[in-house]
Coordinates of C-alpha atoms in Angstrom, one line a residue:
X1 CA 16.9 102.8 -20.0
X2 CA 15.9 101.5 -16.6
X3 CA 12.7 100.5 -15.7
X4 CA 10.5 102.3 -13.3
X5 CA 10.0 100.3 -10.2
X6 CA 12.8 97.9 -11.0
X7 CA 16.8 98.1 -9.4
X8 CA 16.1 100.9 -7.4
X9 CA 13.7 102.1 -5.0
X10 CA 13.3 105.9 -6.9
X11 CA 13.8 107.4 -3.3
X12 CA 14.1 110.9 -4.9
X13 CA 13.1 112.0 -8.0
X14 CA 16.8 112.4 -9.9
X15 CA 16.2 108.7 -10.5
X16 CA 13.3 109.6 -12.6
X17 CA 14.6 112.4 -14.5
X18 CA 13.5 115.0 -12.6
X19 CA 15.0 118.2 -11.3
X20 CA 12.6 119.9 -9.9
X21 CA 12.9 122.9 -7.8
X22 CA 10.4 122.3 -5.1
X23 CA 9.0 118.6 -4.5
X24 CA 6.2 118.7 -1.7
X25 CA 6.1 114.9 -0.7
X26 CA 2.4 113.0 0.2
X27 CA 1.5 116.5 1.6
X28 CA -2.1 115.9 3.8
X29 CA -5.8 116.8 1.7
X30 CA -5.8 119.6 4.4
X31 CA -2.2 121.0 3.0
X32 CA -3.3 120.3 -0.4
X33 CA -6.4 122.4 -0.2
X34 CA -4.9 124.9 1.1
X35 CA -2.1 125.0 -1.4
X36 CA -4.7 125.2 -4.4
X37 CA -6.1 127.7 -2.8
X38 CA -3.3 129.9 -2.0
X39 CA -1.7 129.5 -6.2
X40 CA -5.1 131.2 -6.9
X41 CA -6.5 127.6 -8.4
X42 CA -9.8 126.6 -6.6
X43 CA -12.6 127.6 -4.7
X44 CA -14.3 125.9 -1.5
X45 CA -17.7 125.8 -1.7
X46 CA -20.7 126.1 1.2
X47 CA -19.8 122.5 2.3
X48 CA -16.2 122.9 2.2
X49 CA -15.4 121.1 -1.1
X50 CA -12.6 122.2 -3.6
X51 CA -13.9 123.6 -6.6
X52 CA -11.4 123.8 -9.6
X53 CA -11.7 123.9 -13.1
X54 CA -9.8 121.4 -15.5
X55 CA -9.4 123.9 -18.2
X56 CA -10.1 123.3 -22.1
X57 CA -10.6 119.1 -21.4
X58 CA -13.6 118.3 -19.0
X59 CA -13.4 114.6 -19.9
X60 CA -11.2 112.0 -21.4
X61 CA -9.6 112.6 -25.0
X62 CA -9.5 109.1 -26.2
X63 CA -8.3 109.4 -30.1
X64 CA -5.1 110.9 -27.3
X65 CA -4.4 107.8 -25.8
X66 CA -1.4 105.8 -26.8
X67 CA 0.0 102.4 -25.3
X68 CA 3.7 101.5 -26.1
X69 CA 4.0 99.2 -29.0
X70 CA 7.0 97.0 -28.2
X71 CA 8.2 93.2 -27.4
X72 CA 6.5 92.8 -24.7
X73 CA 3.0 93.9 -26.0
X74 CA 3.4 93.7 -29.8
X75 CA 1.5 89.9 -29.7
X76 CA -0.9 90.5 -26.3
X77 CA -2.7 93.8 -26.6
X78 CA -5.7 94.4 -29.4
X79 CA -4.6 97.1 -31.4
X80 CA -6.8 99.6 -32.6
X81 CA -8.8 102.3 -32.6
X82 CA -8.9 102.0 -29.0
X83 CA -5.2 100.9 -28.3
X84 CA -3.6 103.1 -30.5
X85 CA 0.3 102.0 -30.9
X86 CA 3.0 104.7 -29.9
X87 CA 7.2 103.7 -30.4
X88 CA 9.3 103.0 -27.8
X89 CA 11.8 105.6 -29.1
X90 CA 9.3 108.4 -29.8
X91 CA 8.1 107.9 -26.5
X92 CA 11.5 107.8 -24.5
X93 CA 11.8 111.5 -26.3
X94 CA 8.5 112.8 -25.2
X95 CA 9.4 111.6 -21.8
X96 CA 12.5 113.6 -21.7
X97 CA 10.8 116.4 -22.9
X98 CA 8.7 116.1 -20.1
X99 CA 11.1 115.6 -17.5
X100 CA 12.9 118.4 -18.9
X101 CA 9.7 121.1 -18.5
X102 CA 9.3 120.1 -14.6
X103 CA 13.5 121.2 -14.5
X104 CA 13.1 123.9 -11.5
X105 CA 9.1 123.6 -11.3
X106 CA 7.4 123.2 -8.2
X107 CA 6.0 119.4 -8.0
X108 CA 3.5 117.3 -5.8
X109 CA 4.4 114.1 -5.5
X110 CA 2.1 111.1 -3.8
X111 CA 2.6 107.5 -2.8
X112 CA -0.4 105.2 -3.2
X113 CA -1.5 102.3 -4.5
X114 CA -4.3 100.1 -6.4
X115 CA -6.4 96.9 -5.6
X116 CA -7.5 96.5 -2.1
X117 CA -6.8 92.6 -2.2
X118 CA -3.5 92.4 -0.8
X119 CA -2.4 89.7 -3.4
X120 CA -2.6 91.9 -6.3
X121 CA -1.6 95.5 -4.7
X122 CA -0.2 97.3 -7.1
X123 CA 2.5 100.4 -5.8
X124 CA 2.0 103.9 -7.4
X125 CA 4.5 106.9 -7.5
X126 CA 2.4 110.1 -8.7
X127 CA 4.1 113.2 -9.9
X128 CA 1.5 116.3 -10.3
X129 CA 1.9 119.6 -11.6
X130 CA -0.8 120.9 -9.5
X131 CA -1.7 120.2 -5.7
X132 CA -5.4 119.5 -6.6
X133 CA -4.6 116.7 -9.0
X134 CA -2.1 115.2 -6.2
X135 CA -5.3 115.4 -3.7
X136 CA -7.7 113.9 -6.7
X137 CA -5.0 111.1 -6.4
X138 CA -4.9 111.1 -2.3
X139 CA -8.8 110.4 -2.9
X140 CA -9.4 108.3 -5.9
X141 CA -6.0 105.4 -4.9
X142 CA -5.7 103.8 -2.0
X143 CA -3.9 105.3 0.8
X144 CA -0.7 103.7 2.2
X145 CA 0.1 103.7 5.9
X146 CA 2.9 106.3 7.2
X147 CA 5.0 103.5 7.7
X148 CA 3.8 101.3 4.4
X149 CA 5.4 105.1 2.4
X150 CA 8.9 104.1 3.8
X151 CA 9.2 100.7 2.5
X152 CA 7.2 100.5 -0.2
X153 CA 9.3 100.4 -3.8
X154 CA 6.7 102.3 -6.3
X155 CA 5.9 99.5 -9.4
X156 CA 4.3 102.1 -11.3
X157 CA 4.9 106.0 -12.6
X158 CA 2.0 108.2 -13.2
X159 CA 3.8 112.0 -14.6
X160 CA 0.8 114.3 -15.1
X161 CA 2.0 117.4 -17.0
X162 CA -0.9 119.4 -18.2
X163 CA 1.4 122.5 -18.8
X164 CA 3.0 120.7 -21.1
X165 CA 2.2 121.3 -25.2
X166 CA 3.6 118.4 -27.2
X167 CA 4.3 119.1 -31.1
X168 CA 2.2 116.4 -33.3
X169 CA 4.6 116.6 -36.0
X170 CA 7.8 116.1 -33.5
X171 CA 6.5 113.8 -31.0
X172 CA 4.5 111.3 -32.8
X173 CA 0.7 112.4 -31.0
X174 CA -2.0 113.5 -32.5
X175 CA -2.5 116.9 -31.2
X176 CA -1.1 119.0 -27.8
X177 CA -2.8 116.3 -25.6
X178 CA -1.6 112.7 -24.7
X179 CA -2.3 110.0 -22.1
X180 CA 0.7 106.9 -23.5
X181 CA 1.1 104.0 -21.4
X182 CA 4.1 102.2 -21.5
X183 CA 3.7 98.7 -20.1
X184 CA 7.7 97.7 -20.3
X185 CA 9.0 101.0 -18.7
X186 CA 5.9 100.9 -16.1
X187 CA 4.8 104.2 -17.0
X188 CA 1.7 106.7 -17.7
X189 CA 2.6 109.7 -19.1
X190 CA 0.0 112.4 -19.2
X191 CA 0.3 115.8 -21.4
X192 CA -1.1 118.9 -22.1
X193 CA -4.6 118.0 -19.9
X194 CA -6.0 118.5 -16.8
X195 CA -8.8 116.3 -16.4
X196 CA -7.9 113.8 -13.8
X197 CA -9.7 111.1 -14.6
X198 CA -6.7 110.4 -17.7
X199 CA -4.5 109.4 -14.6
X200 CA -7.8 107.3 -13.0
X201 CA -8.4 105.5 -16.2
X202 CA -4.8 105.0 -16.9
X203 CA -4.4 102.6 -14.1
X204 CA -7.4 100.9 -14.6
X205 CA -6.5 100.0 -17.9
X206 CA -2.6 98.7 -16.9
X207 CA -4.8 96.7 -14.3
X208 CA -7.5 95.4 -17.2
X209 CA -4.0 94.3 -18.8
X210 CA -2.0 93.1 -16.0
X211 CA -4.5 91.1 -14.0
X212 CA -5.9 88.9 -16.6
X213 CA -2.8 88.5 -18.8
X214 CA -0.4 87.8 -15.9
X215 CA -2.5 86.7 -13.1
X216 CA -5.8 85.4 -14.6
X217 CA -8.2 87.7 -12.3
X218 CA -10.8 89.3 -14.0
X219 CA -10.7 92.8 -13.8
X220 CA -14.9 94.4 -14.2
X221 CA -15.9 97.8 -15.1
X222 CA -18.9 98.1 -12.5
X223 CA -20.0 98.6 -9.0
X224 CA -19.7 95.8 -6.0
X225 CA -21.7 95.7 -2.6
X226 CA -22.0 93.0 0.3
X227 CA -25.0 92.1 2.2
X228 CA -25.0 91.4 5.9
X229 CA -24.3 87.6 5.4
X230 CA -21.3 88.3 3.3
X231 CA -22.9 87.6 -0.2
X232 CA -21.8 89.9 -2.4
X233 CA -23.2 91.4 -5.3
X234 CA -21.7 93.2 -8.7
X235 CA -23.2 95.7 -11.1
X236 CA -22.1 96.2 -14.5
X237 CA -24.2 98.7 -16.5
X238 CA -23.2 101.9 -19.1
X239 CA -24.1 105.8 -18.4
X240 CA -28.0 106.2 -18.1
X241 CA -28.6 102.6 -16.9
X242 CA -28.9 103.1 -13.1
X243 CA -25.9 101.0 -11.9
X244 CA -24.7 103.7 -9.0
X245 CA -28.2 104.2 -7.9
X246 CA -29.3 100.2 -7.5
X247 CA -25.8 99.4 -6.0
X248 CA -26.6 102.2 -3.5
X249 CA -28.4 100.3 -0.8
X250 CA -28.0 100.9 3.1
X251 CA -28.8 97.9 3.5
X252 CA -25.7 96.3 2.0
X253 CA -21.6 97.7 2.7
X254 CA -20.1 99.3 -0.5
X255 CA -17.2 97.5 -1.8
X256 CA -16.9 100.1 -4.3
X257 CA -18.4 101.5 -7.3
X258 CA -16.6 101.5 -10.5
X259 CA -13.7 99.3 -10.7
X260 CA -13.3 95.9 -9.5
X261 CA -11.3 92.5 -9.7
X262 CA -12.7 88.5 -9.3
X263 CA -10.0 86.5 -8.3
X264 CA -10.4 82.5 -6.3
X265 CA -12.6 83.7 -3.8
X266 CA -12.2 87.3 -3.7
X267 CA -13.6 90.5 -5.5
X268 CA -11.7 93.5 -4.4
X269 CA -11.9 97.1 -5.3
X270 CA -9.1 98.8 -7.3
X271 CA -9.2 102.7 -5.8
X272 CA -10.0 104.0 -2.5
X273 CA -12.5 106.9 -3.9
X274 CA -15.2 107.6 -6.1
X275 CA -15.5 110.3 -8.8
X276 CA -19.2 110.4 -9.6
X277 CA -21.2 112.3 -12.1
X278 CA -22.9 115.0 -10.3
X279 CA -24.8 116.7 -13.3
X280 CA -28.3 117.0 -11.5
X281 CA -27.4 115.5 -8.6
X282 CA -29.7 116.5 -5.5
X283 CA -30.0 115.1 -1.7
X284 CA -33.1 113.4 -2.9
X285 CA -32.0 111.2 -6.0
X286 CA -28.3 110.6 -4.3
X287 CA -28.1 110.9 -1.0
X288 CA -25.1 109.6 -0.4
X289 CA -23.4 111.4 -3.1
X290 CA -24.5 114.5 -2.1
X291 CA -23.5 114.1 1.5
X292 CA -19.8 113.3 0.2
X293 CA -19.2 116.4 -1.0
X294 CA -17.7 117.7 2.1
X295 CA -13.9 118.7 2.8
X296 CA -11.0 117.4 0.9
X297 CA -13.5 116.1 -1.6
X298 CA -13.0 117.6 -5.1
X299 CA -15.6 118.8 -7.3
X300 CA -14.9 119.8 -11.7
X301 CA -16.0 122.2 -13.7
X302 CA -19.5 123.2 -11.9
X303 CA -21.1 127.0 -11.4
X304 CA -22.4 128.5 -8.5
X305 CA -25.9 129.5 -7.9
X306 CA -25.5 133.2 -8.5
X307 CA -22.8 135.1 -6.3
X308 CA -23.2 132.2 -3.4
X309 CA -20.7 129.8 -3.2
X310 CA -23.5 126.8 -3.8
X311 CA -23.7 124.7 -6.4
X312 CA -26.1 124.6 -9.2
X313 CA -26.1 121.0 -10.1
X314 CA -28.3 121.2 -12.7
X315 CA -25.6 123.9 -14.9
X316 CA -23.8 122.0 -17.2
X317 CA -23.1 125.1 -19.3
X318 CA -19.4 124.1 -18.8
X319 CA -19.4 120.7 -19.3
X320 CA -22.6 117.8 -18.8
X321 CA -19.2 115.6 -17.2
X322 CA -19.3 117.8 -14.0
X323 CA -18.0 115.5 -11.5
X324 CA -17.1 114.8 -7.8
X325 CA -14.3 112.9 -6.4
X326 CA -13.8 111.7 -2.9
X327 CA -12.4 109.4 -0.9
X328 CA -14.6 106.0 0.1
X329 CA -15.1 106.8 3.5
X330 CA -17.3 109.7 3.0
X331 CA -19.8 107.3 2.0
X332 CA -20.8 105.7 5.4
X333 CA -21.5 102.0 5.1
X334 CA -18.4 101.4 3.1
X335 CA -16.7 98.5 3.6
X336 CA -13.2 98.8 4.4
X337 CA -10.6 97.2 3.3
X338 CA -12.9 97.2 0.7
X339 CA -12.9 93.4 -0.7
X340 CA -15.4 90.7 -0.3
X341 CA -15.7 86.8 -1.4
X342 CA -17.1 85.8 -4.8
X343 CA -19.9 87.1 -6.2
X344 CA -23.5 85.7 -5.6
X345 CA -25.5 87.7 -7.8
X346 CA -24.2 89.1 -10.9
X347 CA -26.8 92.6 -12.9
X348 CA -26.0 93.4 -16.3
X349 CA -27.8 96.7 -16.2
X350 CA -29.1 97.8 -19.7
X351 CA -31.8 100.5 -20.2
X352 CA -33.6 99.1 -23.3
X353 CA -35.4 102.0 -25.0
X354 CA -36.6 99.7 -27.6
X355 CA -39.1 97.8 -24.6
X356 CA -37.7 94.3 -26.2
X357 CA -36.0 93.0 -23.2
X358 CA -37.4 91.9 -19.8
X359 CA -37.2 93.7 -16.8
X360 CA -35.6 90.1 -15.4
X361 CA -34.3 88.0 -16.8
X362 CA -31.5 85.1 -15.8
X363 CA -28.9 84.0 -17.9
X364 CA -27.0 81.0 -18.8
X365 CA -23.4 80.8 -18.6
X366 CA -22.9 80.6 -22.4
X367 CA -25.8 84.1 -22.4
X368 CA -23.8 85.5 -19.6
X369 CA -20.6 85.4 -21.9
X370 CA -22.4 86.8 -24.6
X371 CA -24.4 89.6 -23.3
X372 CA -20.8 90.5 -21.5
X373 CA -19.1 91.0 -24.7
X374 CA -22.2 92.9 -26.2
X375 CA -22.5 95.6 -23.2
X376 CA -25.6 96.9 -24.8
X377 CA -27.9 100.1 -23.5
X378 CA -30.0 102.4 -25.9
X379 CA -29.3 105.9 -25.3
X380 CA -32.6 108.5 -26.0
X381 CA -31.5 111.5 -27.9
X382 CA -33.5 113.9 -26.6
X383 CA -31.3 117.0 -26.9
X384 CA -31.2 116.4 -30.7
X385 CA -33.9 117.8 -32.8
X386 CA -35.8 115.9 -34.5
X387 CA -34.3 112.5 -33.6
X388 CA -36.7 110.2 -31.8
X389 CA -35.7 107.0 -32.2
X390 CA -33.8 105.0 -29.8
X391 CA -29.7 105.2 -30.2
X392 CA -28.2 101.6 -29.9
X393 CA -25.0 101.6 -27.8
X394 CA -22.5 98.3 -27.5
X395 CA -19.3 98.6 -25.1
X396 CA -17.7 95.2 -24.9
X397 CA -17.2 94.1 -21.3
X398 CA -19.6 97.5 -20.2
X399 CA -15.7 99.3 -20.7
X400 CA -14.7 99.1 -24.4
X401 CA -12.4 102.0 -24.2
X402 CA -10.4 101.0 -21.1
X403 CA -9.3 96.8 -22.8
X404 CA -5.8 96.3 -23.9
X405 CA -6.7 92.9 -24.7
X406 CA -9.2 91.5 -26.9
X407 CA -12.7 91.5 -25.2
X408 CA -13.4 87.8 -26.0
X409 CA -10.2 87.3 -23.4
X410 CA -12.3 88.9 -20.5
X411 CA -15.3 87.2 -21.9
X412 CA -13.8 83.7 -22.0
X413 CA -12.3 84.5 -18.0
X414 CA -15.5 85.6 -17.3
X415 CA -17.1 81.9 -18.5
X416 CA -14.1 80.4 -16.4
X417 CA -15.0 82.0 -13.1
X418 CA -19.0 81.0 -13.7
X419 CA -17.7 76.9 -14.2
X420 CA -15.6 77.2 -11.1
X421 CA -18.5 78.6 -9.0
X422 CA -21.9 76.9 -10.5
X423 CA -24.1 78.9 -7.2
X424 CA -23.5 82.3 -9.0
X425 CA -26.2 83.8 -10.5
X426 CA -26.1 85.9 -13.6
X427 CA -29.3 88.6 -14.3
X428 CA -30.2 90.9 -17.2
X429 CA -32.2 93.9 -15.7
X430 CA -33.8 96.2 -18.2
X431 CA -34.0 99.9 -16.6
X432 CA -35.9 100.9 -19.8
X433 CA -39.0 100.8 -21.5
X434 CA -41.6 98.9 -21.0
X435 CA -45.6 98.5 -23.1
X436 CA -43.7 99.7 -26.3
X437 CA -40.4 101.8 -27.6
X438 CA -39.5 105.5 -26.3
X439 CA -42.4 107.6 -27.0
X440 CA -45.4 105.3 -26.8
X441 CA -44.2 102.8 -24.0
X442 CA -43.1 103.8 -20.7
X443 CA -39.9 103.8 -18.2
X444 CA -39.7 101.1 -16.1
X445 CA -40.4 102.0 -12.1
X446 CA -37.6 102.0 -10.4
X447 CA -39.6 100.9 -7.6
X448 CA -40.4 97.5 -9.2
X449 CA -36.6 97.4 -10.4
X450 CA -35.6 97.7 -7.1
X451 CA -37.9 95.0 -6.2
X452 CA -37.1 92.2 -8.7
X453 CA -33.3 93.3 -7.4
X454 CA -33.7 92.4 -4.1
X455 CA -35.9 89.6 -4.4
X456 CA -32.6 87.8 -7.1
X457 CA -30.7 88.3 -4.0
X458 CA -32.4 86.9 -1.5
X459 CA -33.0 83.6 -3.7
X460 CA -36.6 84.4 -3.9
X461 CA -36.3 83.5 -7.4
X462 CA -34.8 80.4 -7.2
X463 CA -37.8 77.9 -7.0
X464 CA -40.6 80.3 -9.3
X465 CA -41.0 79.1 -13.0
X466 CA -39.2 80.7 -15.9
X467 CA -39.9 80.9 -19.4
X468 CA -37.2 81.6 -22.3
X469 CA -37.8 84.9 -24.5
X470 CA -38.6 83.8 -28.2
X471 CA -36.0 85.9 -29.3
X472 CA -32.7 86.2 -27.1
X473 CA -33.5 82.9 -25.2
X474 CA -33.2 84.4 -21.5
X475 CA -35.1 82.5 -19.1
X476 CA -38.1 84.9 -17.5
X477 CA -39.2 84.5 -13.9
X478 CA -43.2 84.2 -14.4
X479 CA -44.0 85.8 -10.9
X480 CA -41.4 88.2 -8.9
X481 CA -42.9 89.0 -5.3
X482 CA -44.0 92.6 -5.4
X483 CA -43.8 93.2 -8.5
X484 CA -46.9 93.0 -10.8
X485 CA -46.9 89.5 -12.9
X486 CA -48.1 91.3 -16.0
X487 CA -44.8 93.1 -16.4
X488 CA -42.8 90.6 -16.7
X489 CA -42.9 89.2 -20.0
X490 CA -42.3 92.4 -21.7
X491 CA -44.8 90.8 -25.6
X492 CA -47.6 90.7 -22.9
X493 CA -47.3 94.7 -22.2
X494 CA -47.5 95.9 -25.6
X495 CA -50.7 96.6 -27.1
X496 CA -49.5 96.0 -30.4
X497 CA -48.2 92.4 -30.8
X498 CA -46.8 92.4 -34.6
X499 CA -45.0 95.6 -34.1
X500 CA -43.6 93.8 -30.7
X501 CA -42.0 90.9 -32.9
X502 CA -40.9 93.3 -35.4
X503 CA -38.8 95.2 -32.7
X504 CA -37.2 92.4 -31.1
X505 CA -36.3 91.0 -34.7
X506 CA -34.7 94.4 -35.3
X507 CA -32.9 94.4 -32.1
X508 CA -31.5 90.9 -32.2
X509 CA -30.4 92.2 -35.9
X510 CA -28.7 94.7 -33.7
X511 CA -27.1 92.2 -31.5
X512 CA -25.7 90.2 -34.2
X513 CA -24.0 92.8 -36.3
X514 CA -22.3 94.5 -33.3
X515 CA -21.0 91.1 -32.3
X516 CA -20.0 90.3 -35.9
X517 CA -16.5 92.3 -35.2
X518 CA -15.6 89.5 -32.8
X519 CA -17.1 86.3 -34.0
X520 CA -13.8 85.3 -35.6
X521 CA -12.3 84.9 -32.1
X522 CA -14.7 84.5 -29.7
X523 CA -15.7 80.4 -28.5
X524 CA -18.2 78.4 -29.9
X525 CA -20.2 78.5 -26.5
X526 CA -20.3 82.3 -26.8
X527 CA -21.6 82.5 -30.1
X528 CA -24.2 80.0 -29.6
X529 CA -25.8 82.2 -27.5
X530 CA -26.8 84.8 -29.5
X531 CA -30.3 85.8 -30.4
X532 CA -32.4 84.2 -32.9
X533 CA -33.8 86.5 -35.6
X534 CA -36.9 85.6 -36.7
X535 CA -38.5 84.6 -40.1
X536 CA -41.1 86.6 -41.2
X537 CA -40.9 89.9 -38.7
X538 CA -39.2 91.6 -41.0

């Protein structure tokens, strides 16, 4: 069985497997709209976006998500309940299954690629069963030249079939749906689903496998911007935390804002797009956002006000996940080619609901290592009756789901990069609560956040004194300019003292428990890190 990307160029799609009946070739977003639109499968709406609908999945199915268990990844990736293991065999069936439903179908196809550094590019080949998913592809990758399409040999195989119905007791999957990686043959192969972000994920996790197991760059779930002197900053932070709206400054070039790597002296951005959330999104909160959604931008699963063709952000009768994608240069001060040096400031974005943490803090390299493989945020449930206490939530590396290794590898790479450059600095910014929990305390402003931001990177915080939290041991600036001092140490702010140091003790508890699952192989360094619990708060 050959291997996609290797031998042969895969100039037409025979070499592949397919025999299609109609292959439209890295058609323009213009011709792709248009296409949709003609088959009956999309909408524009008032400001010329494509509307589509992804069908029964509006998100990512990940109990469907396989990765090729054979001799090449048998011994490297962490298997689990998030890299499930799928044969070899079973899947060179299910491929040519697949192959076999596009016989005589009408195909998109689309040449692109991923990582913006030109060290690490990686060349895609994308075969779509509709021409909206081959424009969510033209918008979320990067976009070759014309004459970069004629030379470039494809490394990678993304073949999105969402027609396609496997059998669970034939095919080895779990249900209809699949999304199987399969690192030896250099191929994604996507089933019975729509939703595109399957074939956005997909690459990020080869590239969260590929980057630090082969080339030792760390790859980072989070959002990257540069400031006019070329420092540039990263954000790391899970849903609900505020990482696209702090790393949205125009005052500072967009690198880009979910996926990123840190190699020797670069951090670069995998895609060339963005697919953001747009569930309440209005001109006032996002503004950039908003003003992307323009032509050959794509927007899921949303309603229209009424019988108008505008959109009623705040409907998520379909699905909460209603989401835009586009291409980066609909957001105006993005930087392109979209890679900058190494990091000067480094956020770890958490929205503490429990009011523990504070609203600064800077961390060590040893805290930075830990607080990285913790990727903690506390989620409020307030859609479920009568549940009123904060919801603790851990994602290793702030992207659990998307490492095929363990997460003490990106952890320990992490702690690498931080020893090679000393000047980087490392912060822990609580969006949350602050003067007591959820209910009696209240949300941080994200005017002082913003403030306490910008002040960590202009180095107004490097000469100030600190103090270290009793508890998790980060060091707290004791004055932040424009920002009121009494804020800052977050014991001071609650009226209640006791019940403070009974929260944090039941926090660092928390901490400790969720890291328990990878004590056994994480460093000595990291574990010494973690938070003390205290004697006596119980």
């Amino acid at each position: 069985m050959q291997e996609f990307g290797k031998k042969n160029p895969s100039a037409n799609l025979a070499d592949l497997g397919l025999n299609v009946g109609i292959a439209h070739w890295n058609l323009s977003p213009e011709e792709l709209v248009q296409k949709t639109l003609d088959l009956g499968q999309g909408t524009l709406n008032d400001t010329g976006a494509l509307c589509v609908s992804t069908g029964k999945f509006t998100g990512r199915s990940p109990k469907d998500k396989f990765t090729v268990k054979d001799a090449n990844t048998e011994k490297s990736v962490d298997w689990g309940d998030v890299n499930i293991p799928f044969s070899s065999e079973a899947f060179d069936k299910l491929y040519d299954k697949v192959c076999a439903y596009f016989s005589n179908k009408e195909v998109w196809v689309r040449d692109a690629y991923a990582c913006a550094d030109p060290k690490f590019r990686l060349n895609l080949r994308v075969v779509n069963e509709t021409p909206w998913a081959n424009l969510f592809c033209n918008d979320l990758f990067l976009r070759p030249t014309a004459q970069e399409v004629e030379s470039q040999n494809p490394e990678w195989l993304i073949l999105q079939a969402p027609g396609f119905q496997a059998d669970p007791a034939v095919d080895g999957t779990r249900q209809a749906n699949f999304t199987i990686v399969n690192f030896t043959r250099k191929i994604i192969l996507i089933g019975g689903s729509a939703y595109t972000g399957e074939m956005k994920k997909g690459i990020f996790g080869v590239l969260n496998y590929v980057l630090p197991h082969e080339h030792k760059v760390l790859s980072m779930h989070c959002s990257a911007n540069e400031g006019k002197d070329g420092d540039v900053a990263l954000f790391f932070g899970l849903s609900g935390t505020g990482k696209t709206t702090l790393s949205a400054d125009p005052n500072r070039a967009l690198i880009g804002d979910d996926e990123h790597g840190w190699a020797d002296g670069s951090v670069f951005n995998f895609e060339g797009g963005c697919y953001a959330k747009v569930i309440d999104l209005s001109a006032e909160k996002e503004p950039q956002i908003y003003a992307a959604i323009k032509p050959n931008a794509i927007l899921e699963n949303i309603k229209f006000v009424g019988d108008t063709k505008t959109v009623d952000y705040a409907d998520g009768s379909i699905t909460e996940n209603t989401r835009a994608a586009y291409p980066i240069y609909h957001i105006p001060n993005a930087k392109e080619p979209s890679f900058g040096g190494d990091p000067k400031n480094i956020f770890f974005l958490t929205c503490d609901a429990f009011g523990i943490l504070p609203p600064i803090s800077k961390l060590t390299k040893a805290q930075a290592m830990y607080h990285f493989i913790s990727g903690y945020t506390a989620k409020v449930a307030g859609t479920e009756v009568g549940v009123t206490e904060p919801q603790t939530t851990f994602s290793a590396c702030f992207g659990r789901v998307f490492l095929p290794l363990h997460p003490t590898k990106y952890a320990e790479l992490l702690g690498k990069k931080l020893e090679e450059q000393p000047n980087v600095n490392v912060w822990l910014i609580n969006t949350g609560w602050s003067g007591g929990s959820y209910g009696v305390g209240s949300r941080m402003s994200l005017k002082y956040t913003r403030a306490m931001i910008t002040a960590a990177m202009n180095g107004e915080l490097n000469n100030v004194q600190y103090e270290a939290h009793p508890v998790f041991g980060v060091l707290t600036p004791q004055s932040c300019p424009n920002v009121p001092a009494e804020i800052l140490n977050p014991r001071d702010t609650w009226a209640d003292k006791e019940a403070y140091d009974k929260k944090a003790n039941e926090l660092a508890q928390l901490f400790v428990k969720n890291f328990d699952k990878y004590a056994a192989q994480a460093n000595e360094e990291i574990r010494s890190a973690a938070p003390t619990v205290m004697v006596g708060a119980e």
